[in-house]
mmCIF file of C-alpha atoms in Angstrom:
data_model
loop_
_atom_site.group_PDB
_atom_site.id
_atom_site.type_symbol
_atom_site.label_atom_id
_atom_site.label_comp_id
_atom_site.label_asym_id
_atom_site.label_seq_id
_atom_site.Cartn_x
_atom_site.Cartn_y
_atom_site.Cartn_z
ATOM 1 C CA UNK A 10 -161.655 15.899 95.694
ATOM 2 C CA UNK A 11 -160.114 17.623 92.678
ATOM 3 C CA UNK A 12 -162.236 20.805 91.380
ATOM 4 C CA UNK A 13 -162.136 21.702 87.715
ATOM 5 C CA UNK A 14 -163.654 25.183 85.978
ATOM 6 C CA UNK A 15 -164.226 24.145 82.385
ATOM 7 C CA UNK A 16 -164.084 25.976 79.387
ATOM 8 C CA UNK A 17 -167.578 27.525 78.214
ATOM 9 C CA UNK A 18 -166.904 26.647 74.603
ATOM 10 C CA UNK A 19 -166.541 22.580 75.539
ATOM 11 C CA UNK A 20 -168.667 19.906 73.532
ATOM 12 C CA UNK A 21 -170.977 19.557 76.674
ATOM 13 C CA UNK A 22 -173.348 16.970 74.971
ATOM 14 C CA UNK A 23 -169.956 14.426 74.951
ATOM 15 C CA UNK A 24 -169.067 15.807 78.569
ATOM 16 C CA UNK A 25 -172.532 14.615 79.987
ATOM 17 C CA UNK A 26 -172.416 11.541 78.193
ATOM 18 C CA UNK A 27 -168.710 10.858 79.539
ATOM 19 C CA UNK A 28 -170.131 11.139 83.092
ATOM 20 C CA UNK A 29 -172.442 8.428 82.233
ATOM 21 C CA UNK A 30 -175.820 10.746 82.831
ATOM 22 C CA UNK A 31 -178.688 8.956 81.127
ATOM 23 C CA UNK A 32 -180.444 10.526 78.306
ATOM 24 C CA UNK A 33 -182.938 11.834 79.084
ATOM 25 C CA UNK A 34 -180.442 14.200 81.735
ATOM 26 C CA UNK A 35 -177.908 15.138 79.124
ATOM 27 C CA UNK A 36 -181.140 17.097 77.281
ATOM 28 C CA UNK A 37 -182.065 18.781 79.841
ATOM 29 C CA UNK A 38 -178.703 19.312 81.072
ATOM 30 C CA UNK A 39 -177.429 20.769 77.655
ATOM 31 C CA UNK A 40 -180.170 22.994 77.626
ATOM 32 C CA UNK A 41 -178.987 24.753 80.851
ATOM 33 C CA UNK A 42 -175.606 24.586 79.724
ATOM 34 C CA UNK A 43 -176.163 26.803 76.631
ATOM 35 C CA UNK A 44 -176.553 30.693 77.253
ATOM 36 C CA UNK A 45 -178.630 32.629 74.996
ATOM 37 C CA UNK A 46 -177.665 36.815 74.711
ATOM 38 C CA UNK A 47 -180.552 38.111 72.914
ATOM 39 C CA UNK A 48 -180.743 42.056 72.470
ATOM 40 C CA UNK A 49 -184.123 43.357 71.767
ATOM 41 C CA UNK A 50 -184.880 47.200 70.482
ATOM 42 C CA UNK A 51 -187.233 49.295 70.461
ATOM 43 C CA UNK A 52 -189.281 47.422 72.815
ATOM 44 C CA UNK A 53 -192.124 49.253 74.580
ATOM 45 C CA UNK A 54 -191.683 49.698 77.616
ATOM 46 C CA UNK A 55 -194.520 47.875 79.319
ATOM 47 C CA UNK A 56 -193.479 45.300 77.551
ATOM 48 C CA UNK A 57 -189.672 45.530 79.273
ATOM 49 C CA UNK A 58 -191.112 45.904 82.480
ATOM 50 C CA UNK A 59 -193.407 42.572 82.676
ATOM 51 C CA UNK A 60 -190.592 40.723 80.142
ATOM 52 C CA UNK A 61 -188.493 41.171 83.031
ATOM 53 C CA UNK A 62 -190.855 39.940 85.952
ATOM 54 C CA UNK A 63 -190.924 37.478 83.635
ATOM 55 C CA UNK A 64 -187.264 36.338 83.223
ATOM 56 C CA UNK A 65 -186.646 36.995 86.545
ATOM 57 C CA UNK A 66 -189.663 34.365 87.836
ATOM 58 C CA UNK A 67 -187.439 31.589 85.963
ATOM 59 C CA UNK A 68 -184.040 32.194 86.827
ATOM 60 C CA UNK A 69 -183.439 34.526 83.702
ATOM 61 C CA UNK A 70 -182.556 37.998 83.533
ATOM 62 C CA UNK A 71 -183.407 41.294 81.149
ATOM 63 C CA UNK A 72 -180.869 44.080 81.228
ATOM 64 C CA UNK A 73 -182.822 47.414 81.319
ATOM 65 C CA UNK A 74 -181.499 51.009 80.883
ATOM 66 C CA UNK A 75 -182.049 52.978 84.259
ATOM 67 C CA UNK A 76 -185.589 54.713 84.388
ATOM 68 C CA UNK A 77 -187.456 51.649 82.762
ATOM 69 C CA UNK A 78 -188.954 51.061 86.189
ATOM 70 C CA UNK A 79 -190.957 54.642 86.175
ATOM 71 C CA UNK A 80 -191.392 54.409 81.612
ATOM 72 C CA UNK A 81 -189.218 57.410 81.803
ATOM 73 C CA UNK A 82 -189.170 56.698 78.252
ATOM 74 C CA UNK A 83 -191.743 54.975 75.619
ATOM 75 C CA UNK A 84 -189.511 52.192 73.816
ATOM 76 C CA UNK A 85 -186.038 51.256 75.323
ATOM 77 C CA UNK A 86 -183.360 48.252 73.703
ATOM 78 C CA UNK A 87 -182.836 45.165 76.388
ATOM 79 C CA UNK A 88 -180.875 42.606 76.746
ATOM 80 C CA UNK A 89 -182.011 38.861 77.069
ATOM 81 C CA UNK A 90 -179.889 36.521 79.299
ATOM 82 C CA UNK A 91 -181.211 33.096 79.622
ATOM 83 C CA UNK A 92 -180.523 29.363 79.038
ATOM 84 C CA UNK A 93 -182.179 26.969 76.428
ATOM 85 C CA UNK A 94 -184.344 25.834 78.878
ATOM 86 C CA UNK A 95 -185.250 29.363 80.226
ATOM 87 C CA UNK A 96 -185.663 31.035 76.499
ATOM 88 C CA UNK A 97 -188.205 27.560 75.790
ATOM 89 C CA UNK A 98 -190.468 28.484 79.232
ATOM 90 C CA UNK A 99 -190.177 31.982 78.663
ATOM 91 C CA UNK A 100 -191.163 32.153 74.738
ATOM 92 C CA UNK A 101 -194.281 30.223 76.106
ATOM 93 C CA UNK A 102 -195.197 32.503 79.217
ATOM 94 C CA UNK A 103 -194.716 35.814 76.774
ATOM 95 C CA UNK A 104 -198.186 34.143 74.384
ATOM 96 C CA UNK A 105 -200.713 36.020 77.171
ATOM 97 C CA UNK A 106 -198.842 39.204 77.470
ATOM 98 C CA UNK A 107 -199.455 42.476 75.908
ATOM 99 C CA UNK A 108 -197.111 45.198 74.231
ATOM 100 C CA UNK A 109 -195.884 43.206 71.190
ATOM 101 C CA UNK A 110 -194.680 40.605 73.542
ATOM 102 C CA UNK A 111 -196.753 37.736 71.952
ATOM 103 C CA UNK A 112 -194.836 38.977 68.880
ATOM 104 C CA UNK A 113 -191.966 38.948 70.592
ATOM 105 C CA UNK A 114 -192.555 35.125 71.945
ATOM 106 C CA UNK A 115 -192.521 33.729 68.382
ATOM 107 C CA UNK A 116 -188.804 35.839 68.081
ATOM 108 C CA UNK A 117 -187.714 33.836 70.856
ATOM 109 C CA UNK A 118 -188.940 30.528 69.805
ATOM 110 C CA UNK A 119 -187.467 30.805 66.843
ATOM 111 C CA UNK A 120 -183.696 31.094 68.358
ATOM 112 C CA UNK A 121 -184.367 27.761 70.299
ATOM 113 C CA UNK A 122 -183.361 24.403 69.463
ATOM 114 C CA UNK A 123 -180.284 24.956 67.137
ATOM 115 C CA UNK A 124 -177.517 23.592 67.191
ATOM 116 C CA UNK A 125 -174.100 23.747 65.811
ATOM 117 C CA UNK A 126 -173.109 22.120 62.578
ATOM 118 C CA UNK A 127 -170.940 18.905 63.540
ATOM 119 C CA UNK A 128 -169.723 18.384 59.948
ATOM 120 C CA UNK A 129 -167.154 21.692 59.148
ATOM 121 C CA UNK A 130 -167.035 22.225 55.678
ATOM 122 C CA UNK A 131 -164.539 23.822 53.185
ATOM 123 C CA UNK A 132 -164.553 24.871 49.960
ATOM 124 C CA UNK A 133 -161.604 26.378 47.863
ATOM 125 C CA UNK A 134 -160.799 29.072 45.403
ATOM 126 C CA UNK A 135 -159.850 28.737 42.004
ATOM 127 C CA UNK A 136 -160.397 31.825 40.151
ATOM 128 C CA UNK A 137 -159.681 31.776 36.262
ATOM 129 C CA UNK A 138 -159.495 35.232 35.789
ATOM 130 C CA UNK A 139 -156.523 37.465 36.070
ATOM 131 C CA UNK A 140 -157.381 40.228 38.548
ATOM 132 C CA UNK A 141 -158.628 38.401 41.352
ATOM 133 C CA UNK A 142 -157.182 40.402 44.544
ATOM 134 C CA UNK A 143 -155.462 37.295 45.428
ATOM 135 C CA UNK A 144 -153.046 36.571 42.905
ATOM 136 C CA UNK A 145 -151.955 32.820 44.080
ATOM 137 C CA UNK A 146 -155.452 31.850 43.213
ATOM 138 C CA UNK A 147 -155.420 32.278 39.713
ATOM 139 C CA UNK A 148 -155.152 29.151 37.444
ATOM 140 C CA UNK A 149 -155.617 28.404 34.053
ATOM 141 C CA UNK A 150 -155.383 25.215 31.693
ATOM 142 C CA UNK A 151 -153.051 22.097 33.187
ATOM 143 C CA UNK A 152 -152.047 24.355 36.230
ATOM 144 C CA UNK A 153 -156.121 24.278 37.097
ATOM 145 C CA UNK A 154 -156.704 20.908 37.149
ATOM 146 C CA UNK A 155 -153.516 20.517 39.042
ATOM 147 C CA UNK A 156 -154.344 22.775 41.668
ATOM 148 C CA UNK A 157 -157.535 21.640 41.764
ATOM 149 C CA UNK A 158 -156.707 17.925 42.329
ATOM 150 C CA UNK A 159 -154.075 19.351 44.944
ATOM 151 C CA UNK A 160 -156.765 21.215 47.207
ATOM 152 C CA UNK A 161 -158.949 17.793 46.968
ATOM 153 C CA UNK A 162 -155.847 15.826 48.626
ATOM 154 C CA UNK A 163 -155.165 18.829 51.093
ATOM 155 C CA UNK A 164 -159.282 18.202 52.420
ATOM 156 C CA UNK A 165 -161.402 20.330 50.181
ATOM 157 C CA UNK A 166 -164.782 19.162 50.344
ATOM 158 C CA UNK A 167 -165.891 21.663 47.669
ATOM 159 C CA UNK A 168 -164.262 23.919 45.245
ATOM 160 C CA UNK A 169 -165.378 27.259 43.528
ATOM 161 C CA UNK A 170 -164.594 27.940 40.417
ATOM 162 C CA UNK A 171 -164.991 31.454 39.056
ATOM 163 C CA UNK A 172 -164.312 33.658 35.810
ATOM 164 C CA UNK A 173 -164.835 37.377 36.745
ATOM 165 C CA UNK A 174 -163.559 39.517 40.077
ATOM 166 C CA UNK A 175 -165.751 40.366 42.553
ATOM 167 C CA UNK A 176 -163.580 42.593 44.543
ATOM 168 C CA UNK A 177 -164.156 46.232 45.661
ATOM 169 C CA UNK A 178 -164.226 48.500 41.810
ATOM 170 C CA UNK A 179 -164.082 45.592 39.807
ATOM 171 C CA UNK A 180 -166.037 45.670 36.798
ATOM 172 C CA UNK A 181 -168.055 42.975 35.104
ATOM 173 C CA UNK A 182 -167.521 41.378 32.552
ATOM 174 C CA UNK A 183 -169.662 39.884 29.178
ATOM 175 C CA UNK A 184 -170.944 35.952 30.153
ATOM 176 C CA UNK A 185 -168.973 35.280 26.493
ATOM 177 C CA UNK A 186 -165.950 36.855 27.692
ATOM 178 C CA UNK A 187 -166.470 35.048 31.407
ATOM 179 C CA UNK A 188 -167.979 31.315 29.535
ATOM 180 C CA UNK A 189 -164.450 31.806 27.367
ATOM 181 C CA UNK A 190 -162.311 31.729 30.845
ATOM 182 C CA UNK A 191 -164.043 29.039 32.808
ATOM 183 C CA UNK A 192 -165.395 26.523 29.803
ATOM 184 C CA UNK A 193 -161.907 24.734 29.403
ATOM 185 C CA UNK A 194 -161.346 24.071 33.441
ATOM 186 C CA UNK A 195 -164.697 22.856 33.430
ATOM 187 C CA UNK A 196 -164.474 20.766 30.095
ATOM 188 C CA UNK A 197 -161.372 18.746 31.944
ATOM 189 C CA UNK A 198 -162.965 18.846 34.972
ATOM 190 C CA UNK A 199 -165.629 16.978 33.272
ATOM 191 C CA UNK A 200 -163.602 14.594 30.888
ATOM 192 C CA UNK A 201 -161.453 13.570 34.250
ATOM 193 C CA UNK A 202 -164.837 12.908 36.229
ATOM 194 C CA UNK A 203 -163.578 15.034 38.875
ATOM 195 C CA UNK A 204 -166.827 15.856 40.144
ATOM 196 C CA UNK A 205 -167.131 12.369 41.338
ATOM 197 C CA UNK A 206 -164.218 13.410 43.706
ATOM 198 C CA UNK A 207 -165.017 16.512 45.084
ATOM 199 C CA UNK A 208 -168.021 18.495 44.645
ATOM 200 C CA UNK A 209 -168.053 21.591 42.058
ATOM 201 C CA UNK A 210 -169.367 25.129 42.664
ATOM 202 C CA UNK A 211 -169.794 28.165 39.930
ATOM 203 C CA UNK A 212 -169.111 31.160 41.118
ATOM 204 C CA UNK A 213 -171.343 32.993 39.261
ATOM 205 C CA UNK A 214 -174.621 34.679 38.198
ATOM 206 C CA UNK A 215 -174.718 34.777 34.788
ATOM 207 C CA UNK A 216 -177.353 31.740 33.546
ATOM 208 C CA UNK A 217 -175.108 31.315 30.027
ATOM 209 C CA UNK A 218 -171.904 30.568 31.999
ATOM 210 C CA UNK A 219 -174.211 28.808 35.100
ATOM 211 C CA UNK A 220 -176.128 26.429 32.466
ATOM 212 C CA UNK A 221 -173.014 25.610 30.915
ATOM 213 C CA UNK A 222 -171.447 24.517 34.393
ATOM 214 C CA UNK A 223 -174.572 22.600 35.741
ATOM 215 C CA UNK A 224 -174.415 20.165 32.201
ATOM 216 C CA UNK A 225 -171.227 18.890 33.258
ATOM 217 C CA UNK A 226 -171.242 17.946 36.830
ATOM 218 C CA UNK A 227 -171.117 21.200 39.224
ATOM 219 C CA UNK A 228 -173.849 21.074 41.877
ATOM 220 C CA UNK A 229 -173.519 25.031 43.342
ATOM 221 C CA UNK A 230 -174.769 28.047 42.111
ATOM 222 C CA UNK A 231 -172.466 30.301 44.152
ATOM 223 C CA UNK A 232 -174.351 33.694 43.409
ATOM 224 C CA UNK A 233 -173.190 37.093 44.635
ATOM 225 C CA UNK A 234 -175.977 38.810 43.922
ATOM 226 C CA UNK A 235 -178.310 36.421 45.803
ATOM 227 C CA UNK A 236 -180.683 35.186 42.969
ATOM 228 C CA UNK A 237 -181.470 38.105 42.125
ATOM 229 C CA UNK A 238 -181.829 37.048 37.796
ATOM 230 C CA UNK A 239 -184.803 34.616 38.277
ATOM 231 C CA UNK A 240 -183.167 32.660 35.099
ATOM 232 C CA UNK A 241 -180.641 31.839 37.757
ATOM 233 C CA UNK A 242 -183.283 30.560 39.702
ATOM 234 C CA UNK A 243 -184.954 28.692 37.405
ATOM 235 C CA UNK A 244 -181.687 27.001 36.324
ATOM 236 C CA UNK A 245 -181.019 25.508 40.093
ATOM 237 C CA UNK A 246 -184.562 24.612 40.314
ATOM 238 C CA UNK A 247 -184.717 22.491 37.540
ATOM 239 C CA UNK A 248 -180.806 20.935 37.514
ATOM 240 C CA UNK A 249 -181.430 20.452 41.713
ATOM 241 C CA UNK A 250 -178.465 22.486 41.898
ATOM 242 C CA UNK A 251 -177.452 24.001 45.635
ATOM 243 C CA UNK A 252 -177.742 27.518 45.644
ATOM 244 C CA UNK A 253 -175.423 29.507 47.457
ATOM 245 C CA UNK A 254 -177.531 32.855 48.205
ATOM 246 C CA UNK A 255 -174.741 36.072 49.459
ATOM 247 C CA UNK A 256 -176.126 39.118 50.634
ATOM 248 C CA UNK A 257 -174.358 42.063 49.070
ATOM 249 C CA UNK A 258 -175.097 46.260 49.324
ATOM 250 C CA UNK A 259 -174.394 47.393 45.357
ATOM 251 C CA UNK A 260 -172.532 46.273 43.187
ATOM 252 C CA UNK A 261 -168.552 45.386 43.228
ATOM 253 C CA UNK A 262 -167.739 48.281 41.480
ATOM 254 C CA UNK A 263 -169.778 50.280 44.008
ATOM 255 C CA UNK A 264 -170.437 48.239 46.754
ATOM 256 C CA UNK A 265 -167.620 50.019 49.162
ATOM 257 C CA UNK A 266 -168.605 53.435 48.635
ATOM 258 C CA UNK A 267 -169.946 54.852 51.972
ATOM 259 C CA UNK A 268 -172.359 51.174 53.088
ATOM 260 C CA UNK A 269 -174.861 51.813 55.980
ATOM 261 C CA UNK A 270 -177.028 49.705 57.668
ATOM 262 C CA UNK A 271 -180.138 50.758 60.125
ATOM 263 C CA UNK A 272 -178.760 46.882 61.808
ATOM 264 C CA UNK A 273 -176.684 45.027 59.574
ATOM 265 C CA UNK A 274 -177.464 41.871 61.319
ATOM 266 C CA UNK A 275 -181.587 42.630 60.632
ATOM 267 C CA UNK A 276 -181.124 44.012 57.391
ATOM 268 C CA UNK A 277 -179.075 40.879 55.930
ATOM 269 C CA UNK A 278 -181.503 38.853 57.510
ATOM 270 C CA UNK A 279 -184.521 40.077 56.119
ATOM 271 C CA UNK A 280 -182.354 39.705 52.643
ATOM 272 C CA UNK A 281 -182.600 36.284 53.021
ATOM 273 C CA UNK A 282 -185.288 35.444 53.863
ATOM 274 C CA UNK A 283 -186.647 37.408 51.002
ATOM 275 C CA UNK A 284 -184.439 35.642 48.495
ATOM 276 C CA UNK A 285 -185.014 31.523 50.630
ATOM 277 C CA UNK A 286 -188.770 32.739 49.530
ATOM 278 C CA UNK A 287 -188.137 33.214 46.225
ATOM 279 C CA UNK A 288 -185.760 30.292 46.172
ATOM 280 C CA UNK A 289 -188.089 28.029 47.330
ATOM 281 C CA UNK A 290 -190.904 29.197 44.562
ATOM 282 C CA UNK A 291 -188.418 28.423 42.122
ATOM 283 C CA UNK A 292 -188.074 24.714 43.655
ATOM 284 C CA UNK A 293 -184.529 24.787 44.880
ATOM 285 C CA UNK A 294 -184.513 22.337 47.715
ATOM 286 C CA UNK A 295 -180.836 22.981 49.088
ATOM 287 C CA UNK A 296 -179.694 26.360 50.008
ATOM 288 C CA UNK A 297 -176.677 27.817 51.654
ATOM 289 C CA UNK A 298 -176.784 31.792 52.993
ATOM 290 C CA UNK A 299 -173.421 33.513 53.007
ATOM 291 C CA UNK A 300 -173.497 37.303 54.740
ATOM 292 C CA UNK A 301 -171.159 38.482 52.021
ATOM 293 C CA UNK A 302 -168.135 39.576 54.288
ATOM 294 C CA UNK A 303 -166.543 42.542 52.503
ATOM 295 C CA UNK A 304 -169.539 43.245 50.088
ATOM 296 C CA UNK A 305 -171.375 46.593 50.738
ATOM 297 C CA UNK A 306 -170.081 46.315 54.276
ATOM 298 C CA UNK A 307 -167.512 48.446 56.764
ATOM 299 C CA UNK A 308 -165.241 46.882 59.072
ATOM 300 C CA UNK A 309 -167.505 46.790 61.701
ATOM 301 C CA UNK A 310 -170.116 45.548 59.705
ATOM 302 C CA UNK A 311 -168.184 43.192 59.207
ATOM 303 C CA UNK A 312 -166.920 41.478 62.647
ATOM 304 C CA UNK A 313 -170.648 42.073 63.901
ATOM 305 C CA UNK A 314 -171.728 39.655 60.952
ATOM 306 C CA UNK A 315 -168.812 37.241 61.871
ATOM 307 C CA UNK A 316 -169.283 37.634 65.925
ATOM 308 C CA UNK A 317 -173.021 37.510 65.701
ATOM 309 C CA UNK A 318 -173.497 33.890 63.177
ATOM 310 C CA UNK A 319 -176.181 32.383 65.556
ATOM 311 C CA UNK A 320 -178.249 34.655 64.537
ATOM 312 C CA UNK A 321 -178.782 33.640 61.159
ATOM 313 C CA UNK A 322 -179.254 29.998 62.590
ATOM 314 C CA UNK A 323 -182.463 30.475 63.015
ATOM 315 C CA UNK A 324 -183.519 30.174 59.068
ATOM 316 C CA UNK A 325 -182.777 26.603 59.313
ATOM 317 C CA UNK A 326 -180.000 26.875 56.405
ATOM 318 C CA UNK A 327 -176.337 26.083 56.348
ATOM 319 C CA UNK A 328 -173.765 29.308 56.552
ATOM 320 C CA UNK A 329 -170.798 29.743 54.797
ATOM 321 C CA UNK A 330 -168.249 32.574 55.082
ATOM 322 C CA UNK A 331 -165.688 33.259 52.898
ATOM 323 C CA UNK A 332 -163.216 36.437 54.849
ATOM 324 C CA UNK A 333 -160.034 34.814 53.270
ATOM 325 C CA UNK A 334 -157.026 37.197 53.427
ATOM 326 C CA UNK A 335 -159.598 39.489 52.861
ATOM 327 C CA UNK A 336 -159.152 44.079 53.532
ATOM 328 C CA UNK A 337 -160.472 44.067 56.891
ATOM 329 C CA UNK A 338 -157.567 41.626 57.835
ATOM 330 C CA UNK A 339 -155.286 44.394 56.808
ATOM 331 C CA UNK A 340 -158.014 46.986 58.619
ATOM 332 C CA UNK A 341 -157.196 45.484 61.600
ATOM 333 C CA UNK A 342 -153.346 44.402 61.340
ATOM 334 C CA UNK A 343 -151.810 46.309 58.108
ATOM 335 C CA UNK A 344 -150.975 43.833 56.133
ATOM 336 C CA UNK A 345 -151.003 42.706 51.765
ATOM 337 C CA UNK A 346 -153.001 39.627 51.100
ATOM 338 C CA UNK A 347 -149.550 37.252 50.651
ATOM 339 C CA UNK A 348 -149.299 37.972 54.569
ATOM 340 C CA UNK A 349 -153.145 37.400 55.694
ATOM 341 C CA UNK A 350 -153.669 33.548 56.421
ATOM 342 C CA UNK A 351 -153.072 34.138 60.289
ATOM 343 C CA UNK A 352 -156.157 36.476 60.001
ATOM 344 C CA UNK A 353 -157.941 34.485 57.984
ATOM 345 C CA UNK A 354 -157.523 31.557 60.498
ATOM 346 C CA UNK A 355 -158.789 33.391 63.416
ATOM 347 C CA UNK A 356 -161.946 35.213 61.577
ATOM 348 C CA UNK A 357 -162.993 31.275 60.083
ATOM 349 C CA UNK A 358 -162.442 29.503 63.126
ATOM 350 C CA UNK A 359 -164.375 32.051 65.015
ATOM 351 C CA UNK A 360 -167.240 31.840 62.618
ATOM 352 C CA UNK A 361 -167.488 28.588 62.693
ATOM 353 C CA UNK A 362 -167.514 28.374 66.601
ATOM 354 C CA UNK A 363 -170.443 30.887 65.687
ATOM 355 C CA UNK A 364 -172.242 28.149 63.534
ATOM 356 C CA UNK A 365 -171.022 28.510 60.027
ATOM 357 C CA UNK A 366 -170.100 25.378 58.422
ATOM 358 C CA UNK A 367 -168.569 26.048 55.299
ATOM 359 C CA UNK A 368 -165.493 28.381 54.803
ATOM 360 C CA UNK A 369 -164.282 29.215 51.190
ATOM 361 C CA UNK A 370 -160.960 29.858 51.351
ATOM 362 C CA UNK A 371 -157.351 30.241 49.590
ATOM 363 C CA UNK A 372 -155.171 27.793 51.910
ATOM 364 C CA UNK A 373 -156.914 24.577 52.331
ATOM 365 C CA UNK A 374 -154.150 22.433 53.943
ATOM 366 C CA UNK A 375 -154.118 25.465 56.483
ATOM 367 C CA UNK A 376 -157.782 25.291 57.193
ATOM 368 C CA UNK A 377 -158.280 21.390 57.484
ATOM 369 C CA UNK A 378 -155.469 21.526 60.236
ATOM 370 C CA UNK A 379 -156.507 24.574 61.993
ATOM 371 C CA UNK A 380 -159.994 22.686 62.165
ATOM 372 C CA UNK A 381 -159.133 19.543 63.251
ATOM 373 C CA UNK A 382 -157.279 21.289 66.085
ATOM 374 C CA UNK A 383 -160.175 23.238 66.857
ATOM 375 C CA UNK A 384 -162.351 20.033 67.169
ATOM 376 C CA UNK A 385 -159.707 18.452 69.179
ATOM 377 C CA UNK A 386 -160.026 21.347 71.611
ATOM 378 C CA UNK A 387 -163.324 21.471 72.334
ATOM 379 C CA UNK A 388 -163.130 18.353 73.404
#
């Protein structure tokens, strides 16, 4: 007999099916296997009290501040612990039950039957502007195209282009002054048929530069402000362009002066699904949510938006995050942005163990091999 403690984080759909278990087994199986952690607040506290006669009845569990027992207080925060299978049954027994907790049912449903995104994707930076914060991704004329065709070979699935700096007190610029920077990387990219090769994002939310991009061969709408010009709507709507919808607090220029959030996780969600609803009434059929790391947020902000992914899972839409050798690298471990690709390794990977599928990043030969050896891990 040899005994074996395996690694939480294993594929455990391809472990089950290694060990021959039929089918119908490795379901129910894999729904054991994954452990939901679901904090609730501000629940009443009735409703804590039979949620957790509840949990308990099924093999779950609901941690409970002391004095919940005797309501020494109104509304109290929990914490959910339960498997797939547990979260499924006890979604369904919460439908009957009073104190918000049919409410509260639909919540839970909604977290159940995701799964993680098999297909990792990544898409890199090219910025044609001259005060990105990153100054090894700025490119114009031959040197574009030639960086460009370089991230392709290194495993870029997408690249970004962009005219103007986002970063923390930059200010905007004129869409002449930004269409005058991007329109000759994207009139070779166009002549070369490189977006048969690779596919091409804006990054941008002005509709002069984004029309201009979408007539010769870019398919994303990377907008930092989240559709929030409905021309820039309209314009993925009716080009079927993927739109790339980033939550943001402010504006760059602004955006880092004193943030707050009542819960950054709830607030950015109800941000999107504002803008997917306005998305949607524009016709855009492919959308991609990005939490904006660094935008309107503080550091812990932040690493509870990267830690915390699953969450967002629940909106049925693909996540990208982009943290590449950005300030809360150097928060953490002082550092300038030439020395931040071992922090930008760790934040993406963890991410996408979180769910995220796309990364936009600065080092793309770094990131295909730091994924493939994350995929060979899990097993």
């Amino acid at each position: 007999m040899v005994v074996e403690k395996l690694s939480n984080t294993i594929d455990l759909h391809r472990e089950l099916k290694s060990l021959g278990v039929d089918s119908g087994g490795v379901s129910i199986l894999e729904d054991k296997g994954q452990l939901h952690l679901i904090r609730i607040r501000d629940l009443h506290v009735g409703a804590a009290n039979i949620l957790k006669q509840d949990a308990l009845s099924i093999g779950a569990d609901l941690a409970v501040p002391r004095g919940t027992v005797t309501a020494s207080s109104a509304r109290v925060d929990v914490l959910l612990i339960a498997t797939e299978r547990q979260l499924q049954t006890l979604a369904k027994k919460e439908k009957a039950q009073p104190f918000g907790l049919k409410a509260l049912s639909a919540e839970l449903e909604s977290f159940c039957h995701h799964t993680r995104e098999e297909n990792i994707s990544i898409m890199g930076i090219l910025n044609a502007n001259d005060d990105s914060f990153y100054h090894a991704s700025r490119f114009q004329g031959v040197k574009a195209i030639e960086r460009i065709e370089t991230m392709i070979e290194e495993g870029a699935d997408m690249i970004d282009l962009g005219g103007v700096s986002s970063r923390p007190g930059s200010i905007a610029v004129s869409a002449e002054e930004e269409l005058s920077r991007v329109r000759p990387i994207i009139d070779a990219l166009y002549e070369q048929r490189l977006y048969e090769k690779t596919t091409l994002s804006l990054d941008s939310y002005e509709p002069l530069v984004i029309c201009y991009a979408l007539e010769r061969g870019f398919r994303i709408v990377n907008d930092i402000t989240g559709l929030a010009n409905d021309e820039v709507a309209r314009l993925c709507g009716s080009y079927g362009a993927t739109a790339v919808i980033m939550h943001m607090q402010g504006k760059p220029e602004n955006m880092q002066e004193n943030p707050s959030y009542s819960s950054v996780i709830g607030d950015v969600e109800l941000f999107f699904r504002e803008r997917i609803a306005k998305a949607e009434s524009f016709g855009i059929k492919e959308i991609i949510l990005d939490c904006g790391i660094g935008f309107g947020k503080r550091l812990d902000d932040n690493l509870s938006l990267i830690t915390h992914q699953r969450h967002f899972l629940r909106l049925g839409k693909k996540l990208l995050v982009g943290a590449s050798r950005k300030s809360m690298i150097d928060a953490i471990s002082p550092s300038m942005s030439d020395d931040r690709l071992a922090g930008t390794l760790a934040i993406h990977l963890k991410a996408i163990e979180e769910g995220a599928s796309i990364v936009r990043v600065h080092d793309v030969k770094e990131h295909t091999q730091a994924i493939k050896l994350w995929k060979a891990l899990r097993g």
